[in-house]
Short mmCIF file of C-alpha atoms in Angstrom, two decimals:
data_model
loop_
_atom_site.label_atom_id
_atom_site.label_comp_id
_atom_site.label_asym_id
_atom_site.label_seq_id
_atom_site.Cartn_x
_atom_site.Cartn_y
_atom_site.Cartn_z
CA MET Y 1 -19.65 -5.73 29.69
CA ASP Y 2 -20.20 -4.45 33.57
CA PRO Y 3 -23.64 -5.09 35.11
CA ALA Y 4 -24.02 -0.68 35.00
CA GLY Y 5 -22.96 -0.44 31.19
CA VAL Y 6 -19.86 0.45 29.62
CA PHE Y 7 -16.98 3.22 31.17
CA SER Y 8 -13.94 3.77 32.05
CA THR Y 9 -11.47 5.29 34.52
CA SER Y 10 -8.43 6.36 32.69
CA PHE Y 11 -8.19 7.84 29.39
CA THR Y 12 -5.70 4.91 29.22
CA LYS Y 13 -8.67 1.87 29.07
CA ASP Y 14 -10.94 4.05 27.04
CA GLN Y 15 -8.46 4.08 24.08
CA ALA Y 16 -7.74 0.76 23.79
CA LEU Y 17 -8.63 -2.13 21.90
CA ILE Y 18 -9.29 -4.49 23.78
CA ARG Y 19 -11.23 -3.88 26.49
CA THR Y 20 -12.78 -6.36 27.73
CA ARG Y 21 -11.89 -10.89 28.38
CA PRO Y 22 -14.45 -11.13 25.68
CA GLN Y 23 -12.09 -9.79 22.84
CA ALA Y 24 -9.63 -10.28 23.84
CA VAL Y 25 -10.68 -14.44 23.49
CA CYS Y 26 -12.20 -13.68 20.46
CA LEU Y 27 -9.36 -11.86 18.96
CA ALA Y 28 -7.16 -14.24 19.36
CA LEU Y 29 -9.93 -17.85 18.12
CA PHE Y 30 -9.57 -14.97 14.53
CA ILE Y 31 -5.31 -15.12 14.37
CA VAL Y 32 -5.88 -18.29 15.40
CA ALA Y 33 -8.09 -20.07 12.66
CA LEU Y 34 -6.42 -17.79 10.26
CA PHE Y 35 -2.62 -20.02 11.02
CA ALA Y 36 -4.66 -22.91 11.01
CA LEU Y 37 -6.96 -21.90 7.62
CA PRO Y 38 -4.83 -23.63 5.17
CA MET Y 39 -5.22 -26.64 6.68
CA PHE Y 40 -8.90 -26.65 5.84
CA SER Y 41 -9.21 -25.13 3.06
CA ASP Y 42 -8.40 -24.89 -1.12
CA ILE Y 43 -5.63 -22.98 -2.60
CA ARG Y 44 -8.28 -20.83 -4.49
CA ILE Y 45 -8.87 -19.92 -1.19
CA VAL Y 46 -5.27 -19.16 0.15
CA ALA Y 47 -4.87 -18.17 -2.82
CA VAL Y 48 -8.07 -14.95 -2.10
CA LEU Y 49 -7.30 -14.30 1.49
CA THR Y 50 -3.38 -13.78 0.49
CA SER Y 51 -4.96 -11.49 -1.67
CA MET Y 52 -6.34 -10.15 0.57
CA MET Y 53 -4.19 -8.90 3.01
CA ILE Y 54 -1.96 -7.80 0.32
CA THR Y 55 -5.09 -5.35 -0.41
CA ALA Y 56 -5.28 -5.29 3.60
CA VAL Y 57 -1.72 -3.51 4.36
CA VAL Y 58 -2.03 -0.18 1.13
CA VAL Y 59 -6.07 0.25 2.12
CA VAL Y 60 -5.14 1.01 6.28
CA GLY Y 61 -1.90 3.08 5.16
CA LEU Y 62 -4.68 4.96 2.49
CA GLN Y 63 -6.84 5.44 5.75
CA ILE Y 64 -4.55 6.31 7.95
CA ASN Y 65 -3.67 9.14 5.25
CA THR Y 66 -7.29 10.12 3.95
CA GLY Y 67 -9.32 8.30 6.88
CA LEU Y 68 -7.27 10.20 9.58
CA ALA Y 69 -5.38 12.83 8.57
CA GLY Y 70 -8.34 13.89 5.73
CA GLN Y 71 -5.65 14.47 3.73
CA VAL Y 72 -7.40 13.26 0.10
CA ASN Y 73 -4.89 10.95 -2.09
CA LEU Y 74 -5.81 9.23 -5.88
CA GLY Y 75 -1.69 7.57 -5.58
CA GLN Y 76 -2.55 4.87 -3.58
CA ALA Y 77 -1.33 2.18 -6.01
CA ALA Y 78 0.77 4.21 -7.49
CA PHE Y 79 3.03 4.10 -4.25
CA MET Y 80 2.02 0.56 -3.60
CA GLY Y 81 3.72 0.39 -7.44
CA ALA Y 82 7.38 2.18 -6.21
CA GLY Y 83 7.39 -0.10 -3.52
CA ALA Y 84 7.17 -3.13 -5.75
CA TYR Y 85 8.92 -2.34 -8.10
CA SER Y 86 11.77 -0.64 -5.76
CA THR Y 87 11.60 -3.91 -3.28
CA ALA Y 88 12.72 -5.70 -7.24
CA VAL Y 89 15.56 -4.09 -7.13
CA LEU Y 90 16.94 -4.32 -4.46
CA ALA Y 91 16.11 -8.27 -4.53
CA SER Y 92 16.66 -9.47 -8.48
CA LYS Y 93 19.42 -6.19 -9.08
CA LEU Y 94 21.52 -5.60 -5.60
CA GLY Y 95 20.84 -9.02 -4.33
CA LEU Y 96 20.01 -7.80 -0.69
CA PRO Y 97 17.48 -10.59 0.64
CA PHE Y 98 14.07 -10.51 1.34
CA TRP Y 99 14.19 -9.17 5.19
CA ILE Y 100 15.38 -5.93 4.51
CA ALA Y 101 14.35 -5.76 0.07
CA LEU Y 102 10.81 -5.48 1.67
CA PRO Y 103 10.79 -2.89 4.06
CA MET Y 104 13.52 -0.53 2.31
CA GLY Y 105 11.84 -1.25 -0.83
CA GLY Y 106 8.88 0.64 1.36
CA MET Y 107 11.07 3.07 2.43
CA CYS Y 108 11.79 4.26 -1.24
CA ALA Y 109 7.85 4.11 -1.51
CA ALA Y 110 7.64 6.38 1.54
CA VAL Y 111 10.43 9.10 0.43
CA PHE Y 112 8.20 8.90 -2.98
CA GLY Y 113 4.93 9.91 -1.24
CA LEU Y 114 6.33 12.67 0.56
CA ILE Y 115 7.56 14.16 -2.66
CA PHE Y 116 4.04 14.70 -2.96
CA GLY Y 117 2.80 14.94 0.66
CA LEU Y 118 5.03 18.75 0.77
CA ALA Y 119 3.46 19.59 -2.69
CA ALA Y 120 0.01 19.18 -1.05
CA VAL Y 121 0.22 19.67 2.01
CA ARG Y 122 -0.86 24.18 1.48
CA ILE Y 123 -3.88 22.38 -0.56
CA LYS Y 124 -7.00 20.84 0.08
CA GLY Y 125 -10.33 18.89 -1.73
CA PHE Y 126 -10.28 18.08 -4.94
CA TYR Y 127 -7.07 19.85 -6.12
CA LEU Y 128 -5.25 18.02 -3.27
CA ALA Y 129 -6.92 14.83 -5.60
CA LEU Y 130 -5.50 16.80 -8.79
CA THR Y 131 -1.97 16.64 -7.22
CA THR Y 132 -2.27 12.64 -6.12
CA ILE Y 133 -3.43 11.58 -9.83
CA ALA Y 134 -0.18 13.68 -10.94
CA ALA Y 135 1.99 11.32 -8.16
CA GLN Y 136 -0.04 8.19 -11.04
CA ILE Y 137 0.58 9.63 -13.84
CA LEU Y 138 4.51 10.58 -12.90
CA PHE Y 139 5.15 6.94 -11.96
CA HIS Y 140 3.31 6.18 -14.39
CA PHE Y 141 6.43 8.39 -16.74
CA LEU Y 142 8.84 7.20 -14.47
CA VAL Y 143 8.65 2.89 -15.43
CA LEU Y 144 7.68 3.57 -19.25
CA ASN Y 145 10.52 6.34 -20.30
CA LEU Y 146 13.89 5.28 -17.78
CA PRO Y 147 16.53 2.41 -19.52
CA ASN Y 148 14.94 -1.12 -19.88
CA SER Y 149 17.69 -1.88 -17.37
CA TRP Y 150 16.73 -0.31 -14.87
CA LEU Y 151 12.82 -0.70 -14.41
CA GLY Y 152 11.71 -2.96 -17.43
CA GLY Y 153 9.80 -0.82 -19.09
CA SER Y 154 6.71 -2.52 -20.58
CA ASN Y 155 8.34 -6.06 -19.48
CA GLY Y 156 8.01 -5.82 -16.07
CA LEU Y 157 10.88 -6.94 -14.02
CA ALA Y 158 11.70 -10.90 -12.32
CA LEU Y 159 12.63 -11.83 -8.52
CA GLU Y 160 13.77 -15.05 -6.45
CA PRO Y 161 10.74 -15.99 -4.83
CA ALA Y 162 11.87 -14.49 -0.76
CA SER Y 163 13.23 -16.14 1.88
CA LEU Y 164 14.62 -16.18 5.29
CA PHE Y 165 16.69 -18.80 7.53
CA GLY Y 166 16.94 -20.56 4.33
CA PHE Y 167 13.31 -21.67 4.12
CA THR Y 168 12.35 -20.38 0.71
CA PHE Y 169 8.79 -19.53 0.74
CA ASP Y 170 7.77 -19.91 -2.81
CA SER Y 171 3.77 -22.56 -2.01
CA ASP Y 172 0.74 -20.66 -2.29
CA ILE Y 173 1.25 -21.81 1.65
CA SER Y 174 4.06 -20.38 2.30
CA LEU Y 175 3.69 -17.27 0.79
CA TYR Y 176 0.50 -16.80 2.61
CA TYR Y 177 1.67 -17.33 6.20
CA LEU Y 178 4.92 -15.03 5.13
CA CYS Y 179 1.91 -11.87 4.09
CA LEU Y 180 0.28 -13.01 7.09
CA VAL Y 181 2.94 -12.50 9.75
CA VAL Y 182 3.45 -9.65 8.19
CA ALA Y 183 0.14 -8.10 7.66
CA LEU Y 184 -0.43 -8.35 10.78
CA ILE Y 185 2.31 -6.91 12.50
CA MET Y 186 1.71 -3.78 9.61
CA ILE Y 187 -1.49 -3.90 11.97
CA ALA Y 188 -1.46 -3.50 14.35
CA GLY Y 189 1.29 -0.91 13.56
CA ALA Y 190 -1.69 1.30 12.70
CA TYR Y 191 -4.24 0.74 15.42
CA GLY Y 192 -1.27 2.29 17.40
CA VAL Y 193 -0.65 5.23 15.22
CA ALA Y 194 -4.41 5.82 15.62
CA ARG Y 195 -5.11 5.33 19.07
CA SER Y 196 -1.40 7.97 20.00
CA ARG Y 197 -0.88 11.06 19.78
CA HIS Y 198 -0.09 11.49 16.43
CA GLY Y 199 -3.57 9.92 15.66
CA ARG Y 200 -5.26 12.22 17.60
CA ILE Y 201 -3.01 14.60 15.75
CA PHE Y 202 -4.34 14.08 12.89
CA ALA Y 203 -7.85 13.69 13.60
CA ALA Y 204 -7.30 17.19 14.99
CA VAL Y 205 -5.90 18.55 11.28
CA ARG Y 206 -8.50 16.62 9.64
CA ASP Y 207 -11.08 18.47 11.21
CA ASP Y 208 -10.03 22.32 11.32
CA ASP Y 209 -6.79 22.13 9.72
CA VAL Y 210 -6.76 26.15 10.59
CA ALA Y 211 -7.64 25.94 14.05
CA SER Y 212 -5.64 23.02 14.89
CA GLY Y 213 -2.93 25.21 13.34
CA MET Y 214 -4.10 28.31 16.23
CA MET Y 215 -3.34 25.43 19.00
CA GLY Y 216 -0.04 24.73 17.87
CA ILE Y 217 -0.09 22.05 15.80
CA HIS Y 218 2.36 21.64 12.61
CA VAL Y 219 0.13 22.00 10.74
CA VAL Y 220 1.74 20.63 7.97
CA ARG Y 221 4.47 18.18 8.70
CA THR Y 222 1.41 16.21 9.87
CA LYS Y 223 -0.39 16.76 5.86
CA ALA Y 224 3.37 15.06 4.86
CA LEU Y 225 3.46 12.39 7.54
CA ALA Y 226 0.12 11.41 7.03
CA PHE Y 227 1.94 11.70 3.54
CA LEU Y 228 4.75 9.54 4.85
CA LEU Y 229 2.80 6.77 6.39
CA GLY Y 230 0.06 6.26 3.97
CA ALA Y 231 3.50 5.76 1.50
CA PHE Y 232 5.25 3.76 3.75
CA TYR Y 233 2.38 0.44 4.34
CA ALA Y 234 1.88 0.88 -0.06
CA GLY Y 235 5.36 0.33 -0.39
CA ILE Y 236 5.04 -2.81 1.88
CA GLY Y 237 2.10 -4.28 0.07
CA GLY Y 238 3.89 -3.10 -2.72
CA GLY Y 239 7.15 -5.61 -1.82
CA LEU Y 240 4.75 -8.25 -0.53
CA TRP Y 241 2.98 -8.38 -3.79
CA ALA Y 242 5.71 -8.44 -5.71
CA TYR Y 243 7.13 -11.14 -3.66
CA TYR Y 244 3.65 -13.10 -4.23
CA VAL Y 245 3.01 -13.28 -7.89
CA ARG Y 246 7.29 -13.38 -8.37
CA PHE Y 247 7.08 -10.07 -11.22
CA VAL Y 248 5.92 -6.57 -11.89
CA ALA Y 249 4.55 -4.64 -14.60
CA ILE Y 250 3.31 -1.05 -14.95
CA ASP Y 251 -0.97 -2.10 -15.42
CA GLN Y 252 -0.69 -3.92 -11.83
CA PHE Y 253 -0.70 -0.25 -10.31
CA THR Y 254 -3.40 1.99 -12.26
CA LEU Y 255 -5.81 4.64 -11.40
CA ILE Y 256 -8.73 1.71 -11.28
CA HIS Y 257 -7.14 0.50 -8.32
CA SER Y 258 -6.15 3.31 -5.85
CA ILE Y 259 -10.15 4.04 -6.90
CA TRP Y 260 -10.88 1.08 -5.35
CA PHE Y 261 -8.52 1.42 -2.22
CA ILE Y 262 -10.97 4.70 -1.98
CA ALA Y 263 -14.03 2.49 -2.56
CA MET Y 264 -13.10 0.39 0.17
CA ILE Y 265 -12.07 2.46 3.16
CA ILE Y 266 -15.80 4.51 1.80
CA VAL Y 267 -17.24 1.47 2.27
CA GLY Y 268 -16.03 -0.42 5.42
CA GLY Y 269 -16.15 3.08 7.37
CA MET Y 270 -13.86 6.32 6.20
CA GLY Y 271 -11.62 6.84 9.93
CA SER Y 272 -11.28 3.55 11.41
CA VAL Y 273 -8.44 0.28 11.15
CA THR Y 274 -11.59 -2.23 11.91
CA GLY Y 275 -13.11 0.40 9.04
CA ALA Y 276 -10.55 -0.44 6.01
CA LEU Y 277 -9.90 -4.25 7.19
CA ILE Y 278 -14.13 -4.91 6.78
CA GLY Y 279 -13.83 -2.59 2.85
CA VAL Y 280 -11.24 -4.92 2.23
CA PHE Y 281 -12.81 -7.25 2.51
CA VAL Y 282 -16.20 -6.63 1.02
CA ILE Y 283 -14.44 -5.71 -1.51
CA ARG Y 284 -12.50 -8.34 -2.57
CA LEU Y 285 -15.58 -11.10 -1.44
CA MET Y 286 -18.04 -9.01 -4.23
CA GLN Y 287 -15.30 -9.52 -6.98
CA GLU Y 288 -14.56 -12.82 -6.74
CA ILE Y 289 -18.38 -13.39 -6.69
CA ILE Y 290 -19.44 -11.98 -9.46
CA THR Y 291 -15.22 -13.04 -11.74
CA SER Y 292 -16.93 -16.79 -10.63
CA ILE Y 293 -19.96 -16.54 -12.17
CA GLY Y 294 -18.94 -14.23 -15.58
CA PRO Y 295 -17.72 -16.75 -17.53
CA SER Y 296 -20.71 -19.11 -16.28
CA LEU Y 297 -22.98 -16.67 -16.76
CA VAL Y 298 -21.08 -16.31 -21.47
CA GLN Y 299 -22.03 -19.34 -20.91
CA ASN Y 300 -25.98 -20.17 -19.91
CA VAL Y 301 -27.00 -17.14 -21.08
CA SER Y 302 -26.63 -17.22 -25.34
CA PHE Y 303 -27.30 -13.15 -26.12
CA LEU Y 304 -24.21 -12.69 -23.22
CA THR Y 305 -20.86 -11.82 -24.67
CA GLY Y 306 -18.26 -11.30 -21.97
CA ASP Y 307 -17.76 -8.08 -22.43
CA VAL Y 308 -21.26 -7.44 -21.71
CA VAL Y 309 -20.93 -9.25 -18.94
CA PHE Y 310 -17.59 -7.38 -18.04
CA ALA Y 311 -19.66 -3.73 -18.16
CA ALA Y 312 -22.49 -5.08 -15.65
CA MET Y 313 -20.49 -6.49 -13.01
CA SER Y 314 -18.78 -2.77 -13.81
CA ILE Y 315 -21.78 -1.12 -13.82
CA PHE Y 316 -22.63 -3.60 -10.48
CA LEU Y 317 -20.20 -2.69 -7.84
CA GLY Y 318 -19.94 1.38 -8.90
CA GLY Y 319 -23.39 1.13 -8.21
CA VAL Y 320 -23.06 -0.22 -4.65
CA ILE Y 321 -20.41 2.33 -3.98
CA ALA Y 322 -22.44 4.95 -5.13
CA GLY Y 323 -25.72 3.22 -2.96
CA PHE Y 324 -22.73 3.71 0.64
CA LEU Y 325 -21.89 7.11 -0.12
CA ILE Y 326 -25.74 7.76 -0.51
CA PHE Y 327 -27.17 6.11 2.14
CA GLU Y 328 -24.69 5.18 4.52
CA PRO Y 329 -22.07 6.92 4.10
CA ARG Y 330 -19.63 6.99 6.81
CA GLY Y 331 -19.64 3.52 5.90
CA LEU Y 332 -19.48 -0.01 7.97
CA MET Y 333 -17.91 0.76 10.58
CA HIS Y 334 -20.67 2.96 11.26
CA ARG Y 335 -23.82 1.00 10.84
CA TRP Y 336 -22.05 -1.42 13.12
CA ASN Y 337 -21.50 1.20 16.30
CA ILE Y 338 -25.07 1.50 16.32
CA ILE Y 339 -25.70 -2.25 16.47
CA LYS Y 340 -23.28 -2.33 19.47
CA ARG Y 341 -24.75 0.51 21.51
CA SER Y 342 -28.46 -0.21 20.54
CA TYR Y 343 -27.27 -4.27 22.31
CA ARG Y 344 -25.49 -2.44 25.50
CA ILE Y 345 -28.53 0.41 25.76
CA TRP Y 346 -30.72 -2.83 25.51
CA PRO Y 347 -34.50 -2.40 26.05
CA TYR Y 348 -34.38 1.06 25.35
CA PRO Y 349 -34.40 2.33 21.94
CA TYR Y 350 -31.42 4.38 20.79
#
């Protein structure tokens, strides 16, 4: 930090993701730590982090759609499922390699999202949320009612492990590195979108679509593009999930999952890619902790049953989300920005 404070001499510097040398060093050390983690961690931790990275790709896409562009989306799990099923079909039935099946699965999900994006561009709020729920319902209807030879119906679809240049990703550690590389690429792309011309257009439409249209912004195209990008990210996350578990089923992509994705960007902070990542980490960590202590509570407390513990866990997590909506609706990222600004002007009050 400069002695006179933090300031920028150009718009490019002001929008830069890494603005100081300490930030660059910290980011480099963090990425190195992520690559070195499997060498020193338990397999259980590696599996949880792999799941977090897949979820992060999906939630970052939702942040572009909902946080940046202001388009409420309760169908992100359906778009994730579309990507997972598309990837599974392309890989298992058509025999396409991983490096083709994964991006094509993302594009199939993007087309599915664009269909609902075009249908929802002239509505907002509650009605937009209902329209995206329709995507969830339609996805389930198609999977369960199309011939089983296509998508497997209620039996699901299995696929072989991903392979690239003769190397097969069939272990927890190799899948961790695969998901890490893809997640870093997708997250870097999301930061680029947020700081680009399109990101500023998304924010303008989110804040006031009528005024944006009067200023010459093509509002319909912008909203459709937001759905396209958000669904593409969900499709890539779904494809990674398909290769990770090597089996896709309809119950992996429900409305409850879509609600949890929304909860993650609420907790982390709407409109911030970093906030989306923080929200994923916090919510998934809480879910893992509660899931870990649940069985021991049932064993050690005689009057508790599995159903009671499960209900209590759901109530607790729901209460956390409600607490953020009431007391800190702008999420943890907003609180971090307050702390950062207070540090910069210390010893003067913020």
